[in-house]
């Protein structure tokens, strides 16, 4: 079995144990409809569409929920409009404007996620990342312990190991507080998806004071913040990648470290490093990269690449299901 099929099969089997309701608002996209059919067939997720597709509706399985056909759809729209007004009134949004905004399917779906009508949402096969993030911020909102949205990749290595890389897709140059947020959120996401205890390495071009620079200071400060906020989390930094990944190097560079040589969560100091690293791991190392998986929202709200396949959409829906409460 390939790396791709092995990790997806494992995640799908786990999701089947407790299928969550995941909304996919871009029902006009044929790829979304294909993904919905796959999900409805394998039972990993209970897929929800805002409305029936305008063509070929007979291809949608009977066990796919169509929100607009529910007898209480109007009441849920009323609740969504009231919630949006409550969140945006201070910004000058009127009640009428809030209701009119629900014509945006992404925003309506995000509000239904935020209200708990569904367990999570997946969008972005048609909409831009900026639109998906905006809808998520307005509709789902941030988790209580989050200060911003970031992302991580679940990396399935060719030898079967699972690593998490953050942030590789959202925040270009996080400060120490943001880097600590990314570390804590990525550790939680890694544990939910893999079941393994997270061992977090805050990466740098320095290990334990081998270099002095303001960028190194940022990583050290982030480490202190993580330790203060999550004292039970196994974390170390600053560490170079080889010290974090290779046990032999770790013995030389960071003896007695809680994670050096055995890290499974790697936190990069900026988006340059993270984005380059995951692509090298994927293209040269032959790893399967699942993501970027958005984190920091109060409930799972996932973005897609507009070049995604139907299988990609279904896979992200499975991950959204597993990242739920």
PDB file of N, CA and C in Angstrom, residues 36-109:
ATOM      1  N   UNK A  36     -18.688  14.359  -2.112  1.00  0.00           N
ATOM      2  CA  UNK A  36     -19.852  14.094  -1.277  1.00  0.00           C
ATOM      3  C   UNK A  36     -20.347  12.661  -1.495  1.00  0.00           C
ATOM      4  N   UNK A  37     -20.382  12.232  -2.740  1.00  0.00           N
ATOM      5  CA  UNK A  37     -20.813  10.856  -3.035  1.00  0.00           C
ATOM      6  C   UNK A  37     -19.869   9.841  -2.399  1.00  0.00           C
ATOM      7  N   UNK A  38     -18.566  10.097  -2.489  1.00  0.00           N
ATOM      8  CA  UNK A  38     -17.597   9.183  -1.872  1.00  0.00           C
ATOM      9  C   UNK A  38     -17.806   9.129  -0.362  1.00  0.00           C
ATOM     10  N   UNK A  39     -17.969  10.294   0.276  1.00  0.00           N
ATOM     11  CA  UNK A  39     -18.132  10.345   1.725  1.00  0.00           C
ATOM     12  C   UNK A  39     -19.421   9.657   2.170  1.00  0.00           C
ATOM     13  N   UNK A  40     -20.484   9.885   1.419  1.00  0.00           N
ATOM     14  CA  UNK A  40     -21.761   9.254   1.759  1.00  0.00           C
ATOM     15  C   UNK A  40     -21.687   7.744   1.600  1.00  0.00           C
ATOM     16  N   UNK A  41     -20.854   7.309   0.668  1.00  0.00           N
ATOM     17  CA  UNK A  41     -20.736   5.878   0.411  1.00  0.00           C
ATOM     18  C   UNK A  41     -19.894   5.169   1.466  1.00  0.00           C
ATOM     19  N   UNK A  42     -18.775   5.782   1.879  1.00  0.00           N
ATOM     20  CA  UNK A  42     -17.889   5.078   2.800  1.00  0.00           C
ATOM     21  C   UNK A  42     -18.246   5.286   4.267  1.00  0.00           C
ATOM     22  N   UNK A  43     -19.132   6.244   4.557  1.00  0.00           N
ATOM     23  CA  UNK A  43     -19.624   6.409   5.918  1.00  0.00           C
ATOM     24  C   UNK A  43     -18.670   7.084   6.872  1.00  0.00           C
ATOM     25  N   UNK A  44     -17.599   7.698   6.360  1.00  0.00           N
ATOM     26  CA  UNK A  44     -16.633   8.347   7.245  1.00  0.00           C
ATOM     27  C   UNK A  44     -17.133   9.690   7.756  1.00  0.00           C
ATOM     28  N   UNK A  45     -17.951  10.344   6.957  1.00  0.00           N
ATOM     29  CA  UNK A  45     -18.457  11.684   7.258  1.00  0.00           C
ATOM     30  C   UNK A  45     -19.919  11.740   6.836  1.00  0.00           C
ATOM     31  N   UNK A  46     -20.707  12.516   7.563  1.00  0.00           N
ATOM     32  CA  UNK A  46     -22.074  12.810   7.135  1.00  0.00           C
ATOM     33  C   UNK A  46     -22.017  14.129   6.366  1.00  0.00           C
ATOM     34  N   UNK A  47     -22.030  14.092   5.034  1.00  0.00           N
ATOM     35  CA  UNK A  47     -21.878  15.322   4.258  1.00  0.00           C
ATOM     36  C   UNK A  47     -23.164  16.142   4.223  1.00  0.00           C
ATOM     37  N   UNK A  48     -23.013  17.461   4.279  1.00  0.00           N
ATOM     38  CA  UNK A  48     -24.139  18.383   4.251  1.00  0.00           C
ATOM     39  C   UNK A  48     -23.896  19.402   3.151  1.00  0.00           C
ATOM     40  N   UNK A  49     -24.893  19.605   2.288  1.00  0.00           N
ATOM     41  CA  UNK A  49     -24.863  20.636   1.263  1.00  0.00           C
ATOM     42  C   UNK A  49     -25.852  21.735   1.623  1.00  0.00           C
ATOM     43  N   UNK A  50     -25.519  22.974   1.292  1.00  0.00           N
ATOM     44  CA  UNK A  50     -26.450  24.065   1.552  1.00  0.00           C
ATOM     45  C   UNK A  50     -27.693  23.947   0.703  1.00  0.00           C
ATOM     46  N   UNK A  51     -27.514  23.524  -0.533  1.00  0.00           N
ATOM     47  CA  UNK A  51     -28.634  23.416  -1.454  1.00  0.00           C
ATOM     48  C   UNK A  51     -28.360  22.276  -2.418  1.00  0.00           C
ATOM     49  N   UNK A  52     -29.395  21.822  -3.072  1.00  0.00           N
ATOM     50  CA  UNK A  52     -29.221  20.775  -4.079  1.00  0.00           C
ATOM     51  C   UNK A  52     -28.565  21.369  -5.309  1.00  0.00           C
ATOM     52  N   UNK A  53     -27.685  20.623  -5.961  1.00  0.00           N
ATOM     53  CA  UNK A  53     -27.102  21.116  -7.207  1.00  0.00           C
ATOM     54  C   UNK A  53     -28.183  21.310  -8.255  1.00  0.00           C
ATOM     55  N   UNK A  54     -27.972  22.259  -9.123  1.00  0.00           N
ATOM     56  CA  UNK A  54     -28.998  22.599 -10.117  1.00  0.00           C
ATOM     57  C   UNK A  54     -29.071  21.584 -11.244  1.00  0.00           C
ATOM     58  N   UNK A  55     -28.040  20.761 -11.377  1.00  0.00           N
ATOM     59  CA  UNK A  55     -28.047  19.749 -12.440  1.00  0.00           C
ATOM     60  C   UNK A  55     -27.722  18.384 -11.866  1.00  0.00           C
ATOM     61  N   UNK A  56     -28.309  17.385 -12.459  1.00  0.00           N
ATOM     62  CA  UNK A  56     -27.966  15.995 -12.145  1.00  0.00           C
ATOM     63  C   UNK A  56     -28.155  15.657 -10.668  1.00  0.00           C
ATOM     64  N   UNK A  57     -29.242  16.144 -10.070  1.00  0.00           N
ATOM     65  CA  UNK A  57     -29.476  15.910  -8.648  1.00  0.00           C
ATOM     66  C   UNK A  57     -29.672  14.435  -8.326  1.00  0.00           C
ATOM     67  N   UNK A  58     -30.015  13.640  -9.313  1.00  0.00           N
ATOM     68  CA  UNK A  58     -30.246  12.218  -9.058  1.00  0.00           C
ATOM     69  C   UNK A  58     -28.973  11.500  -8.632  1.00  0.00           C
ATOM     70  N   UNK A  59     -27.793  12.115  -8.899  1.00  0.00           N
ATOM     71  CA  UNK A  59     -26.539  11.460  -8.535  1.00  0.00           C
ATOM     72  C   UNK A  59     -26.207  11.647  -7.058  1.00  0.00           C
ATOM     73  N   UNK A  60     -26.905  12.510  -6.349  1.00  0.00           N
ATOM     74  CA  UNK A  60     -26.635  12.749  -4.936  1.00  0.00           C
ATOM     75  C   UNK A  60     -27.348  11.688  -4.101  1.00  0.00           C
ATOM     76  N   UNK A  61     -26.609  10.940  -3.299  1.00  0.00           N
ATOM     77  CA  UNK A  61     -27.229   9.870  -2.502  1.00  0.00           C
ATOM     78  C   UNK A  61     -28.284  10.415  -1.533  1.00  0.00           C
ATOM     79  N   UNK A  62     -29.224   9.574  -1.196  1.00  0.00           N
ATOM     80  CA  UNK A  62     -30.319   9.986  -0.313  1.00  0.00           C
ATOM     81  C   UNK A  62     -29.836  10.354   1.082  1.00  0.00           C
ATOM     82  N   UNK A  63     -28.701   9.792   1.511  1.00  0.00           N
ATOM     83  CA  UNK A  63     -28.225  10.087   2.860  1.00  0.00           C
ATOM     84  C   UNK A  63     -27.379  11.346   2.953  1.00  0.00           C
ATOM     85  N   UNK A  64     -27.326  12.147   1.888  1.00  0.00           N
ATOM     86  CA  UNK A  64     -26.685  13.461   1.930  1.00  0.00           C
ATOM     87  C   UNK A  64     -27.721  14.490   2.333  1.00  0.00           C
ATOM     88  N   UNK A  65     -27.446  15.219   3.383  1.00  0.00           N
ATOM     89  CA  UNK A  65     -28.404  16.219   3.858  1.00  0.00           C
ATOM     90  C   UNK A  65     -28.338  17.479   3.004  1.00  0.00           C
ATOM     91  N   UNK A  66     -29.499  18.000   2.619  1.00  0.00           N
ATOM     92  CA  UNK A  66     -29.616  19.269   1.895  1.00  0.00           C
ATOM     93  C   UNK A  66     -30.223  20.283   2.862  1.00  0.00           C
ATOM     94  N   UNK A  67     -29.437  21.252   3.296  1.00  0.00           N
ATOM     95  CA  UNK A  67     -29.875  22.196   4.316  1.00  0.00           C
ATOM     96  C   UNK A  67     -31.160  22.912   3.926  1.00  0.00           C
ATOM     97  N   UNK A  68     -31.240  23.382   2.686  1.00  0.00           N
ATOM     98  CA  UNK A  68     -32.388  24.183   2.262  1.00  0.00           C
ATOM     99  C   UNK A  68     -33.697  23.408   2.300  1.00  0.00           C
ATOM    100  N   UNK A  69     -33.627  22.076   2.328  1.00  0.00           N
ATOM    101  CA  UNK A  69     -34.836  21.252   2.336  1.00  0.00           C
ATOM    102  C   UNK A  69     -35.324  20.936   3.752  1.00  0.00           C
ATOM    103  N   UNK A  70     -34.561  21.332   4.746  1.00  0.00           N
ATOM    104  CA  UNK A  70     -34.972  21.067   6.118  1.00  0.00           C
ATOM    105  C   UNK A  70     -36.166  21.944   6.496  1.00  0.00           C
ATOM    106  N   UNK A  71     -37.049  21.415   7.299  1.00  0.00           N
ATOM    107  CA  UNK A  71     -38.225  22.187   7.725  1.00  0.00           C
ATOM    108  C   UNK A  71     -37.836  23.362   8.619  1.00  0.00           C
ATOM    109  N   UNK A  72     -36.666  23.267   9.279  1.00  0.00           N
ATOM    110  CA  UNK A  72     -36.236  24.341  10.172  1.00  0.00           C
ATOM    111  C   UNK A  72     -35.125  25.201   9.571  1.00  0.00           C
ATOM    112  N   UNK A  73     -34.941  25.131   8.247  1.00  0.00           N
ATOM    113  CA  UNK A  73     -33.876  25.906   7.604  1.00  0.00           C
ATOM    114  C   UNK A  73     -34.049  27.406   7.836  1.00  0.00           C
ATOM    115  N   UNK A  74     -35.287  27.897   7.772  1.00  0.00           N
ATOM    116  CA  UNK A  74     -35.531  29.333   7.963  1.00  0.00           C
ATOM    117  C   UNK A  74     -35.133  29.770   9.365  1.00  0.00           C
ATOM    118  N   UNK A  75     -35.433  28.922  10.359  1.00  0.00           N
ATOM    119  CA  UNK A  75     -35.060  29.264  11.731  1.00  0.00           C
ATOM    120  C   UNK A  75     -33.539  29.308  11.898  1.00  0.00           C
ATOM    121  N   UNK A  76     -32.845  28.377  11.256  1.00  0.00           N
ATOM    122  CA  UNK A  76     -31.387  28.394  11.335  1.00  0.00           C
ATOM    123  C   UNK A  76     -30.811  29.613  10.628  1.00  0.00           C
ATOM    124  N   UNK A  77     -31.409  30.027   9.519  1.00  0.00           N
ATOM    125  CA  UNK A  77     -30.952  31.249   8.853  1.00  0.00           C
ATOM    126  C   UNK A  77     -31.182  32.457   9.755  1.00  0.00           C
ATOM    127  N   UNK A  78     -32.298  32.480  10.459  1.00  0.00           N
ATOM    128  CA  UNK A  78     -32.562  33.580  11.391  1.00  0.00           C
ATOM    129  C   UNK A  78     -31.488  33.624  12.480  1.00  0.00           C
ATOM    130  N   UNK A  79     -31.154  32.446  13.003  1.00  0.00           N
ATOM    131  CA  UNK A  79     -30.122  32.392  14.043  1.00  0.00           C
ATOM    132  C   UNK A  79     -28.769  32.846  13.492  1.00  0.00           C
ATOM    133  N   UNK A  80     -28.467  32.428  12.253  1.00  0.00           N
ATOM    134  CA  UNK A  80     -27.204  32.826  11.631  1.00  0.00           C
ATOM    135  C   UNK A  80     -27.145  34.333  11.434  1.00  0.00           C
ATOM    136  N   UNK A  81     -28.238  34.924  10.975  1.00  0.00           N
ATOM    137  CA  UNK A  81     -28.276  36.375  10.775  1.00  0.00           C
ATOM    138  C   UNK A  81     -28.105  37.110  12.099  1.00  0.00           C
ATOM    139  N   UNK A  82     -28.777  36.625  13.138  1.00  0.00           N
ATOM    140  CA  UNK A  82     -28.664  37.257  14.455  1.00  0.00           C
ATOM    141  C   UNK A  82     -27.245  37.137  14.999  1.00  0.00           C
ATOM    142  N   UNK A  83     -26.615  35.990  14.790  1.00  0.00           N
ATOM    143  CA  UNK A  83     -25.247  35.786  15.255  1.00  0.00           C
ATOM    144  C   UNK A  83     -24.279  36.710  14.536  1.00  0.00           C
ATOM    145  N   UNK A  84     -24.430  36.827  13.224  1.00  0.00           N
ATOM    146  CA  UNK A  84     -23.553  37.706  12.454  1.00  0.00           C
ATOM    147  C   UNK A  84     -23.746  39.158  12.882  1.00  0.00           C
ATOM    148  N   UNK A  85     -24.982  39.573  13.084  1.00  0.00           N
ATOM    149  CA  UNK A  85     -25.247  40.933  13.536  1.00  0.00           C
ATOM    150  C   UNK A  85     -24.597  41.191  14.891  1.00  0.00           C
ATOM    151  N   UNK A  86     -24.703  40.218  15.806  1.00  0.00           N
ATOM    152  CA  UNK A  86     -24.096  40.380  17.129  1.00  0.00           C
ATOM    153  C   UNK A  86     -22.577  40.516  17.030  1.00  0.00           C
ATOM    154  N   UNK A  87     -21.985  39.783  16.091  1.00  0.00           N
ATOM    155  CA  UNK A  87     -20.531  39.810  15.959  1.00  0.00           C
ATOM    156  C   UNK A  87     -20.034  41.054  15.237  1.00  0.00           C
ATOM    157  N   UNK A  88     -20.846  41.580  14.317  1.00  0.00           N
ATOM    158  CA  UNK A  88     -20.371  42.646  13.441  1.00  0.00           C
ATOM    159  C   UNK A  88     -21.021  44.008  13.690  1.00  0.00           C
ATOM    160  N   UNK A  89     -21.933  44.092  14.652  1.00  0.00           N
ATOM    161  CA  UNK A  89     -22.617  45.372  14.900  1.00  0.00           C
ATOM    162  C   UNK A  89     -21.623  46.466  15.262  1.00  0.00           C
ATOM    163  N   UNK A  90     -20.617  46.129  16.052  1.00  0.00           N
ATOM    164  CA  UNK A  90     -19.631  47.131  16.453  1.00  0.00           C
ATOM    165  C   UNK A  90     -18.827  47.653  15.271  1.00  0.00           C
ATOM    166  N   UNK A  91     -18.821  46.897  14.179  1.00  0.00           N
ATOM    167  CA  UNK A  91     -18.114  47.332  12.955  1.00  0.00           C
ATOM    168  C   UNK A  91     -19.036  48.094  12.009  1.00  0.00           C
ATOM    169  N   UNK A  92     -20.286  48.331  12.453  1.00  0.00           N
ATOM    170  CA  UNK A  92     -21.217  49.096  11.633  1.00  0.00           C
ATOM    171  C   UNK A  92     -22.187  48.280  10.818  1.00  0.00           C
ATOM    172  N   UNK A  93     -22.170  46.948  10.946  1.00  0.00           N
ATOM    173  CA  UNK A  93     -23.089  46.088  10.200  1.00  0.00           C
ATOM    174  C   UNK A  93     -24.485  46.189  10.805  1.00  0.00           C
ATOM    175  N   UNK A  94     -25.490  46.428   9.972  1.00  0.00           N
ATOM    176  CA  UNK A  94     -26.866  46.480  10.439  1.00  0.00           C
ATOM    177  C   UNK A  94     -27.490  45.086  10.378  1.00  0.00           C
ATOM    178  N   UNK A  95     -28.643  44.936  11.019  1.00  0.00           N
ATOM    179  CA  UNK A  95     -29.338  43.651  10.997  1.00  0.00           C
ATOM    180  C   UNK A  95     -29.719  43.276   9.567  1.00  0.00           C
ATOM    181  N   UNK A  96     -30.129  44.270   8.786  1.00  0.00           N
ATOM    182  CA  UNK A  96     -30.510  44.007   7.389  1.00  0.00           C
ATOM    183  C   UNK A  96     -29.289  43.574   6.575  1.00  0.00           C
ATOM    184  N   UNK A  97     -28.171  44.233   6.800  1.00  0.00           N
ATOM    185  CA  UNK A  97     -26.956  43.854   6.085  1.00  0.00           C
ATOM    186  C   UNK A  97     -26.493  42.443   6.482  1.00  0.00           C
ATOM    187  N   UNK A  98     -26.639  42.130   7.752  1.00  0.00           N
ATOM    188  CA  UNK A  98     -26.257  40.790   8.213  1.00  0.00           C
ATOM    189  C   UNK A  98     -27.090  39.732   7.511  1.00  0.00           C
ATOM    190  N   UNK A  99     -28.383  39.953   7.415  1.00  0.00           N
ATOM    191  CA  UNK A  99     -29.246  38.980   6.745  1.00  0.00           C
ATOM    192  C   UNK A  99     -28.896  38.871   5.269  1.00  0.00           C
ATOM    193  N   UNK A 100     -28.649  40.005   4.621  1.00  0.00           N
ATOM    194  CA  UNK A 100     -28.307  39.976   3.199  1.00  0.00           C
ATOM    195  C   UNK A 100     -26.976  39.262   2.959  1.00  0.00           C
ATOM    196  N   UNK A 101     -26.077  39.341   3.942  1.00  0.00           N
ATOM    197  CA  UNK A 101     -24.766  38.711   3.794  1.00  0.00           C
ATOM    198  C   UNK A 101     -24.861  37.196   3.709  1.00  0.00           C
ATOM    199  N   UNK A 102     -25.980  36.634   4.173  1.00  0.00           N
ATOM    200  CA  UNK A 102     -26.125  35.183   4.143  1.00  0.00           C
ATOM    201  C   UNK A 102     -26.320  34.647   2.729  1.00  0.00           C
ATOM    202  N   UNK A 103     -26.455  35.555   1.752  1.00  0.00           N
ATOM    203  CA  UNK A 103     -26.458  35.107   0.357  1.00  0.00           C
ATOM    204  C   UNK A 103     -25.091  34.564  -0.048  1.00  0.00           C
ATOM    205  N   UNK A 104     -24.062  34.899   0.742  1.00  0.00           N
ATOM    206  CA  UNK A 104     -22.730  34.345   0.522  1.00  0.00           C
ATOM    207  C   UNK A 104     -22.696  32.950   1.125  1.00  0.00           C
ATOM    208  N   UNK A 105     -22.615  31.907   0.304  1.00  0.00           N
ATOM    209  CA  UNK A 105     -22.696  30.536   0.844  1.00  0.00           C
ATOM    210  C   UNK A 105     -21.577  30.207   1.818  1.00  0.00           C
ATOM    211  N   UNK A 106     -20.372  30.747   1.596  1.00  0.00           N
ATOM    212  CA  UNK A 106     -19.286  30.474   2.523  1.00  0.00           C
ATOM    213  C   UNK A 106     -19.601  31.024   3.910  1.00  0.00           C
ATOM    214  N   UNK A 107     -20.125  32.239   3.945  1.00  0.00           N
ATOM    215  CA  UNK A 107     -20.425  32.866   5.231  1.00  0.00           C
ATOM    216  C   UNK A 107     -21.565  32.138   5.935  1.00  0.00           C
ATOM    217  N   UNK A 108     -22.601  31.767   5.204  1.00  0.00           N
ATOM    218  CA  UNK A 108     -23.700  31.026   5.811  1.00  0.00           C
ATOM    219  C   UNK A 108     -23.192  29.695   6.368  1.00  0.00           C
ATOM    220  N   UNK A 109     -22.380  28.997   5.590  1.00  0.00           N
ATOM    221  CA  UNK A 109     -21.844  27.717   6.054  1.00  0.00           C
ATOM    222  C   UNK A 109     -20.986  27.900   7.300  1.00  0.00           C
TER     223      UNK A 109
END
